[in-house]
CSV table of C-alpha atoms and ligand atoms in Angstrom, one decimal:
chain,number,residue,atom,x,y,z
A,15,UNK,CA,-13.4,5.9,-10.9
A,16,UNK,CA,-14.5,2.3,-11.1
A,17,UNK,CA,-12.4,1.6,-14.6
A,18,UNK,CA,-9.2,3.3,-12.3
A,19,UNK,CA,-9.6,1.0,-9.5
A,20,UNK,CA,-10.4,-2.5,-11.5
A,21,UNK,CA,-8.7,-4.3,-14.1
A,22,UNK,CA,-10.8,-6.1,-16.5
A,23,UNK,CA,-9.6,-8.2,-18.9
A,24,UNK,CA,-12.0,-9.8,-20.8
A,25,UNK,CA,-9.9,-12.5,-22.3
A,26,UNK,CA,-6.6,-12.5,-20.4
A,27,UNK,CA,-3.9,-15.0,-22.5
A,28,UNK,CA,-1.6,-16.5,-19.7
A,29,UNK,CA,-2.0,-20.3,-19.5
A,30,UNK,CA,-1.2,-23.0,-17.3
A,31,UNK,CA,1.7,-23.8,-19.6
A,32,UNK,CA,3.0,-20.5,-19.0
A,33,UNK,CA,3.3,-21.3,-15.3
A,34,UNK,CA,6.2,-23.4,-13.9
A,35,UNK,CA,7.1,-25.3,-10.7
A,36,UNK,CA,4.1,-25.1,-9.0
A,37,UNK,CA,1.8,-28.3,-10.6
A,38,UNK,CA,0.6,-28.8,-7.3
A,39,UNK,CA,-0.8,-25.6,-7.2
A,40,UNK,CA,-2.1,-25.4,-10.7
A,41,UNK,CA,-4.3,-28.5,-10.2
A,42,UNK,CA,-5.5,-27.3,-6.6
A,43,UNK,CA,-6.9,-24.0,-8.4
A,44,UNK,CA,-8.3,-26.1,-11.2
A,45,UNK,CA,-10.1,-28.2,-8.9
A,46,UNK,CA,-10.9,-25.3,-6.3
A,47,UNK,CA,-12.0,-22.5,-9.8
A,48,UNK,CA,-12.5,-24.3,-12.8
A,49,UNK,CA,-14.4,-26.9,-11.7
A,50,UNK,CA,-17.2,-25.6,-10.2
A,51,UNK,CA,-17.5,-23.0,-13.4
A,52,UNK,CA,-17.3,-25.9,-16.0
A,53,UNK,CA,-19.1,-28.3,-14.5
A,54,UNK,CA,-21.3,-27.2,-11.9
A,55,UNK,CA,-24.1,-30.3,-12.0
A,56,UNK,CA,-21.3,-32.8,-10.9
A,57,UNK,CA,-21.1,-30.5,-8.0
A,58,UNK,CA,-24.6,-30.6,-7.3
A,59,UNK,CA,-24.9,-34.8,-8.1
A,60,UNK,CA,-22.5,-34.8,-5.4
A,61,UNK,CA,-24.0,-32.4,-3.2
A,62,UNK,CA,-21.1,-30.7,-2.0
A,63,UNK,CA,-20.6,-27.0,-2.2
A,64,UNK,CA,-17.9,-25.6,-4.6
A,65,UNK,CA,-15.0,-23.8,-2.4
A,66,UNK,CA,-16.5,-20.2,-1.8
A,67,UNK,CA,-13.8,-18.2,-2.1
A,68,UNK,CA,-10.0,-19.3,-3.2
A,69,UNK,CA,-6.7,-18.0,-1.1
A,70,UNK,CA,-3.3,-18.2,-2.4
A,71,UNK,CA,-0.3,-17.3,-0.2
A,72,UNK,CA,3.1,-16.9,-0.8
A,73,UNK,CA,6.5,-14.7,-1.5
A,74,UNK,CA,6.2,-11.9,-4.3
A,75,UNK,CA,6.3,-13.2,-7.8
A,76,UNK,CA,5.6,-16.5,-7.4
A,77,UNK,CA,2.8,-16.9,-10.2
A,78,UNK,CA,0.0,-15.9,-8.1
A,79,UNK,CA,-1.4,-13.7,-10.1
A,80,UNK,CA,-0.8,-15.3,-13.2
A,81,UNK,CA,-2.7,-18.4,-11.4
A,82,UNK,CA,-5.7,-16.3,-11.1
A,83,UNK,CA,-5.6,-14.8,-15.2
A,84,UNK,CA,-4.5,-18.8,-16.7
A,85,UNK,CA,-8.3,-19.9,-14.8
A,86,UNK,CA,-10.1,-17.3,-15.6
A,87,UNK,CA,-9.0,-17.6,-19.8
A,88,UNK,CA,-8.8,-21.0,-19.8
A,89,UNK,CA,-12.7,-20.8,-19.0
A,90,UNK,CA,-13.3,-18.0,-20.8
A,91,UNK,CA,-14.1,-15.9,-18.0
A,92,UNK,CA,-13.8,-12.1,-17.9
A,93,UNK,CA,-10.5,-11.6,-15.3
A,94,UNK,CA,-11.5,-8.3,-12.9
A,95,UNK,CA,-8.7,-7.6,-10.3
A,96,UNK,CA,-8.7,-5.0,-7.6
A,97,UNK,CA,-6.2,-4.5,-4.8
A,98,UNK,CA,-7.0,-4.6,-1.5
A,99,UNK,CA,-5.1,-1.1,-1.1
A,100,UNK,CA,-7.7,0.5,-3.3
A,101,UNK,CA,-10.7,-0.7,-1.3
A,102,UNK,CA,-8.6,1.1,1.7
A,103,UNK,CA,-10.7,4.5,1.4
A,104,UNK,CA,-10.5,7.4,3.5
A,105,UNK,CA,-14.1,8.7,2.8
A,106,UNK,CA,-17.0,6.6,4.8
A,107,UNK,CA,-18.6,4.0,2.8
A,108,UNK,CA,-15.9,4.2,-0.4
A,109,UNK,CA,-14.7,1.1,0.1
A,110,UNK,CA,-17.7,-1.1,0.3
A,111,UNK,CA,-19.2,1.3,-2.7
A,112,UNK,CA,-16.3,-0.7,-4.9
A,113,UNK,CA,-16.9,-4.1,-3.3
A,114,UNK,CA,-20.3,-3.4,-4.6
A,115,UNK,CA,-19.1,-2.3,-8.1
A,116,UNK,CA,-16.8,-4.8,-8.3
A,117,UNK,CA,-19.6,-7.7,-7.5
A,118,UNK,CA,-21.8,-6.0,-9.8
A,119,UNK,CA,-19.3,-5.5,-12.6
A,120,UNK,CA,-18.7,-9.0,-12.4
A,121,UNK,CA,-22.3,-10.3,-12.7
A,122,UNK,CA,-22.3,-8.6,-15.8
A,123,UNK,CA,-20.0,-10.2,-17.5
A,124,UNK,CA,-20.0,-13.4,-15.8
A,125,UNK,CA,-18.7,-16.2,-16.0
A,126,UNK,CA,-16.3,-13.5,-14.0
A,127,UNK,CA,-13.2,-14.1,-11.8
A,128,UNK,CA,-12.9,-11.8,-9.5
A,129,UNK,CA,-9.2,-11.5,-7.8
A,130,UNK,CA,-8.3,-9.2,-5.0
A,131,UNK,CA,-4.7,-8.8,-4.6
A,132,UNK,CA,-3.1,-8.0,-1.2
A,133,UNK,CA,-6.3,-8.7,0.4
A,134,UNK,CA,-4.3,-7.9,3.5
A,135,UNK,CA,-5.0,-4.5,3.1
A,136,UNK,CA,-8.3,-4.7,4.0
A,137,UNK,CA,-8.6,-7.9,6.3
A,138,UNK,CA,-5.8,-7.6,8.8
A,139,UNK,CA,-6.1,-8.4,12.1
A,140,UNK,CA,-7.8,-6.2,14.4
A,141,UNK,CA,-5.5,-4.1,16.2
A,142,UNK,CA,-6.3,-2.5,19.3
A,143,UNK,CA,-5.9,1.4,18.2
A,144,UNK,CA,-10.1,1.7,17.5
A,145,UNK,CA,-9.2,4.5,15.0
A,146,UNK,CA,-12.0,5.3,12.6
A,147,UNK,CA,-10.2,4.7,9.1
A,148,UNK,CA,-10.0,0.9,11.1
A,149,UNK,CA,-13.6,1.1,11.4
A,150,UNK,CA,-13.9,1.9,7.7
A,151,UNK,CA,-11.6,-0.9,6.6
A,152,UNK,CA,-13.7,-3.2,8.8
A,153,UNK,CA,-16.8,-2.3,6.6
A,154,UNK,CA,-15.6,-2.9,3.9
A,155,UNK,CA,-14.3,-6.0,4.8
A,156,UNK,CA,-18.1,-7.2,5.9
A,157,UNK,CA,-19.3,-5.7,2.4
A,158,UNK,CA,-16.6,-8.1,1.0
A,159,UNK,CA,-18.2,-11.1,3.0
A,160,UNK,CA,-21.4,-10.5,2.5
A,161,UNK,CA,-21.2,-9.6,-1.1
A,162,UNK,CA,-19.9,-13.5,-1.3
A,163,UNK,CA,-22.4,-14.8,1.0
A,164,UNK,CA,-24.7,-14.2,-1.7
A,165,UNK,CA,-23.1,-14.7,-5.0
A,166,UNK,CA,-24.0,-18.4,-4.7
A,167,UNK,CA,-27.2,-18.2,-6.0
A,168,UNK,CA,-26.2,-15.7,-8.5
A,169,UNK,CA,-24.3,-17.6,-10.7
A,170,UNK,CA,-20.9,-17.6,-12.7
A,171,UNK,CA,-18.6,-16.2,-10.5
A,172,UNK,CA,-15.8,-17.2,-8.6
A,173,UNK,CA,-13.2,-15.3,-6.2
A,174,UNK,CA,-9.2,-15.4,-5.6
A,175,UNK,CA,-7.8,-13.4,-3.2
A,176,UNK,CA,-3.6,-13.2,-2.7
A,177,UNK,CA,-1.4,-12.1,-0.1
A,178,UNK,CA,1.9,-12.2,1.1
A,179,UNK,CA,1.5,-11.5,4.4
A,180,UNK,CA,-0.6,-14.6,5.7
A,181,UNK,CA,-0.1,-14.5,9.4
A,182,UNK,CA,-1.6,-10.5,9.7
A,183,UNK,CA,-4.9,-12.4,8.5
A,184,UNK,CA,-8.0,-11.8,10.4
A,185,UNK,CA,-9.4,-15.4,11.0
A,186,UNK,CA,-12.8,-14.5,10.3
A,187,UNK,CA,-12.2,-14.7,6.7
A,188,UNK,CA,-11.0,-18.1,6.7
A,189,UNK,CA,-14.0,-19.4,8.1
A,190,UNK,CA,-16.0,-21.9,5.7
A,191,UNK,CA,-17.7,-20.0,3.2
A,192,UNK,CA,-15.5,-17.5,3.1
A,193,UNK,CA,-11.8,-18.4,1.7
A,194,UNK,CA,-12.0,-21.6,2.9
A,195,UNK,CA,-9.5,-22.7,0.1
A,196,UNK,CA,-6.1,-22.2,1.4
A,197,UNK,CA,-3.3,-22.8,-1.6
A,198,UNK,CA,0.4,-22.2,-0.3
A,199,UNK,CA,2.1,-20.9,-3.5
A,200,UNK,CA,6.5,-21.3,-2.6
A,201,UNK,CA,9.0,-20.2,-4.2
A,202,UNK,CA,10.3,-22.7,-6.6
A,203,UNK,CA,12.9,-25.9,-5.9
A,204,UNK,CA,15.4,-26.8,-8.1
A,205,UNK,CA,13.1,-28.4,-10.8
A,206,UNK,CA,11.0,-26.0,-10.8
A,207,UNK,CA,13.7,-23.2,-11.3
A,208,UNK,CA,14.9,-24.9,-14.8
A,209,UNK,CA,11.2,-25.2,-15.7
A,210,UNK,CA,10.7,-21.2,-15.3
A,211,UNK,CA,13.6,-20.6,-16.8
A,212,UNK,CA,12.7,-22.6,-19.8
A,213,UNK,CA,9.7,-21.0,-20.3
A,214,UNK,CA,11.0,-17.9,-20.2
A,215,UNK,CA,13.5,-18.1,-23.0
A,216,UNK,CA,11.0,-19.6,-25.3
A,217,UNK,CA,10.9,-17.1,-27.5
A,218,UNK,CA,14.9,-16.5,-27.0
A,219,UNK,CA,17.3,-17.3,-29.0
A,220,UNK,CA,19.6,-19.4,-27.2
A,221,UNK,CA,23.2,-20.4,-27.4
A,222,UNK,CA,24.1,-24.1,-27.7
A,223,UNK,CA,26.5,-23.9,-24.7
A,224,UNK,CA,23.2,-23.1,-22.2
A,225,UNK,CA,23.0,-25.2,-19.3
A,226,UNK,CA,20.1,-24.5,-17.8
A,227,UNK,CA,19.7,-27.5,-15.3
A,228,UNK,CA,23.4,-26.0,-13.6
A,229,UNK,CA,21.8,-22.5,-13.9
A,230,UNK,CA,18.8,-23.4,-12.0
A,231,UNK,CA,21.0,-25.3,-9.9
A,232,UNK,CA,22.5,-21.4,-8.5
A,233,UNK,CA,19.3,-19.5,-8.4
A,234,UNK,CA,18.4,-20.6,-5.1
A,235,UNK,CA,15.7,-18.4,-3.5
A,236,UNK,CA,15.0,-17.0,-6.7
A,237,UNK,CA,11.0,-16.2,-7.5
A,238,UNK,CA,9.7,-17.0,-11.0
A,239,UNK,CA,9.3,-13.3,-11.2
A,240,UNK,CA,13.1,-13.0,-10.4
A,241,UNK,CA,14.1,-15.6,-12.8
A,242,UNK,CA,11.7,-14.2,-15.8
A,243,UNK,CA,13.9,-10.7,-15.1
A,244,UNK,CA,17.1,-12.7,-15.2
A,245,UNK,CA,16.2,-14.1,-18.6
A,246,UNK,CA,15.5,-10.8,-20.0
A,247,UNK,CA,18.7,-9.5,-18.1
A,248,UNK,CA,21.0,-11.7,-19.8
A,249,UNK,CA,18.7,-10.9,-23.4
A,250,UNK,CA,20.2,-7.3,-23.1
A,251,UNK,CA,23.9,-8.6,-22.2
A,252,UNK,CA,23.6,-10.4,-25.7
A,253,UNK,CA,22.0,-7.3,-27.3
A,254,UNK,CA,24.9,-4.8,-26.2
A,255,UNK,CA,27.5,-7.1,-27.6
A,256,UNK,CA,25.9,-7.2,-31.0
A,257,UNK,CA,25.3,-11.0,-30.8
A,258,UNK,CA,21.8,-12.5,-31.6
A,259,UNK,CA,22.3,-15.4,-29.6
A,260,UNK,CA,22.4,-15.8,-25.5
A,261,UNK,CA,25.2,-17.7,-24.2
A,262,UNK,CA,25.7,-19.3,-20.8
A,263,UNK,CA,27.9,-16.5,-20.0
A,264,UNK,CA,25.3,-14.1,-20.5
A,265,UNK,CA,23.1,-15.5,-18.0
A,266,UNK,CA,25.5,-15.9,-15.1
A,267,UNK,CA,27.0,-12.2,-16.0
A,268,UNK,CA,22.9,-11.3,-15.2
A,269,UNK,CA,22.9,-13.4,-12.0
A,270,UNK,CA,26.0,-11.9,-10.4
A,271,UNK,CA,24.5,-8.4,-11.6
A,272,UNK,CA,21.2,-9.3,-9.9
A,273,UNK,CA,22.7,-10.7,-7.1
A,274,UNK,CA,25.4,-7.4,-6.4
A,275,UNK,CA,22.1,-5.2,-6.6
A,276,UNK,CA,20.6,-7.4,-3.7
A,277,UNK,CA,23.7,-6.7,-1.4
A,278,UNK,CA,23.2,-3.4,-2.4
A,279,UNK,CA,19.5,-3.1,-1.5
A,280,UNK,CA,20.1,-5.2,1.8
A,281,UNK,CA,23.0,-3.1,2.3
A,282,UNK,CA,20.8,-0.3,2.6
A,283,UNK,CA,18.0,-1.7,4.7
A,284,UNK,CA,20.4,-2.3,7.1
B,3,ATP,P1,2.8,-10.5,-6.0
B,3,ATP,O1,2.6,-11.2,-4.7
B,3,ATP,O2,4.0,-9.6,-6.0
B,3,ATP,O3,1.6,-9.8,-6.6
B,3,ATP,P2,2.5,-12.8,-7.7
B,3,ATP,O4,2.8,-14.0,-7.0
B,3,ATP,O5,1.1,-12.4,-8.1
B,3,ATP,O6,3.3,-11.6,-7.1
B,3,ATP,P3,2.9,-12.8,-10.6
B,3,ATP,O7,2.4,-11.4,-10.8
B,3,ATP,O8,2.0,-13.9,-10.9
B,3,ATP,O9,3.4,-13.0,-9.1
B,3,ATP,O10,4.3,-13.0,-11.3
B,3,ATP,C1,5.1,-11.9,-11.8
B,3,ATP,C2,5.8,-12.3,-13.0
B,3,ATP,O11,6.8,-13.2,-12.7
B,3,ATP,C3,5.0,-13.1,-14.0
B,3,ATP,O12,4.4,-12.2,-15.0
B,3,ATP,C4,6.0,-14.0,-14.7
B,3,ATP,O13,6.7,-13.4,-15.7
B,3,ATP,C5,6.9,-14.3,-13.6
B,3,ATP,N1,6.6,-15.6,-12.8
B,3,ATP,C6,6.3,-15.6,-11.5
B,3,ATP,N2,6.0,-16.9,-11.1
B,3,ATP,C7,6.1,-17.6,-12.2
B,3,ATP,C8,6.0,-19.0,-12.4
B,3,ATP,N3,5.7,-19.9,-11.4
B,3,ATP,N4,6.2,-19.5,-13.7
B,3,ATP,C9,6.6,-18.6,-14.7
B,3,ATP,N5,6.7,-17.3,-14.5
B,3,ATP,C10,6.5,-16.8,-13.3
């Protein structure tokens, strides 16, 4: 049960170079995560306490994740992710059973990073309806706290939690020595846009006529994760043609096929 629930990666291979448009970001997690793993005296010289627990925020498929696996291998950390929905159990004491595993799991093969993904699920606000399975989720949610309450003193571990749904956060786990390392992660500006999209034709071979600074220029509100499907999008126009290069034309056909499946979708919502 606990290998279905957790992800481990022992020595995940995303790197900060992998990441783009979100520097800002990168150096707050390096300062927040890597830090205090690499070089844990300074922290003491100084006599300041390393973050407790690290919170990203932001739309879906904005590098979150990949934020989380670039710290943990470029310490060498194992990379152990759970989602919150998992820890949602329906059974009486489930839930902080795999907070438990998970904390455990991770002392063994510290230096560990823990991340818990859509940590929404299980630290919500407190609604009114005083249903049981609430009462469960609020368990685990103190197993959660209390588990990092103590993993100061226990060593090589840190924690990242994600979410996209900021504002349904119970406060109480924002408090210091909790996630008391906020880091907004947007959606990327212009800039940031060309950089994701060079990144993710690195391995692409790409037409001379490719403008990718005018391409980035008309993916507004695009997510990396929207622009690394685009890339690959425009791959396969190349690839049903018969050509082995990717031509400017290729990537806007992708776009305005990405963007006619969006009308679709919101067509349907509404
Ligand atoms: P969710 O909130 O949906 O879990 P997330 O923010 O954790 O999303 P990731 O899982 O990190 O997003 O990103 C999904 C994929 O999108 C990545 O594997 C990568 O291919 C691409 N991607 C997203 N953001 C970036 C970025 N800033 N730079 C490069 N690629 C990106």
């Amino acid at each position: 049960a606990r290998a279905q629930a957790m992800e481990v990666d022992e020595s995940p291979t995303v790197t900060y170079s992998d990441i783009g448009g979100i520097d800002e970001q990168v150096r707050e997690v390096r300062e927040a995560v890597e830090d205090p793993l690499v070089n844990p005296e300074q922290f003491a010289k100084v006599g300041v306490d390393p973050p407790s627990g690290v919170l990203l925020h932001g739309p879906p498929g904005t590098g979150k994740t990949m934020l989380a696996k670039a710290v943990a291998n470029e310490t060498d950390a194992t990379f152990i992710k759970m989602a919150g929905s998992e820890l949602v159990q329906k059974f009486i004491g489930e839930g902080s059973r795999l907070v438990r595993d998970l904390f455990e799991l991770a002392s063994e093969r510290e230096p560990a990073v823990i991340f818990i993904d859509e940590i929404d699920a299980v630290a919500a606000k407190r609604t009114d309806s005083k249903t049981s399975g609430d009462a469960e989720v609020q368990r685990t949610m103190m197993q959660l706290l209390s588990e990092m309450d103590g993993f100061e003193d226990r060593g090589e571990i840190r924690i990242i939690a994600a979410t996209n749904r900021f504002d349904m956060l119970d406060e109480a786990i924002l408090r210091p020595g909790r996630f008391d390392r906020l880091i907004e992660v947007p959606k990327p500006a212009v800039e940031g846009r060309e950089q994701i999209l060079r990144i993710h034709t690195r391995n692409m071979n790409i037409a001379d006529d490719v403008d990718f600074e005018a391409l980035a220029e008309e993916l507004d509100d695009y997510s990396g994760a929207d622009i690394a499907s685009l890339t690959t999008e425009a791959g396969m126009y190349a690839i049903r043609d018969e050509r082995t290069t990717v031509t400017h034309e290729d990537f806007e056909q992708a776009r305005e096929k990405i963007e006619a499946s969006d009308d679709d979708s919101d067509a349907a919502a509404r």
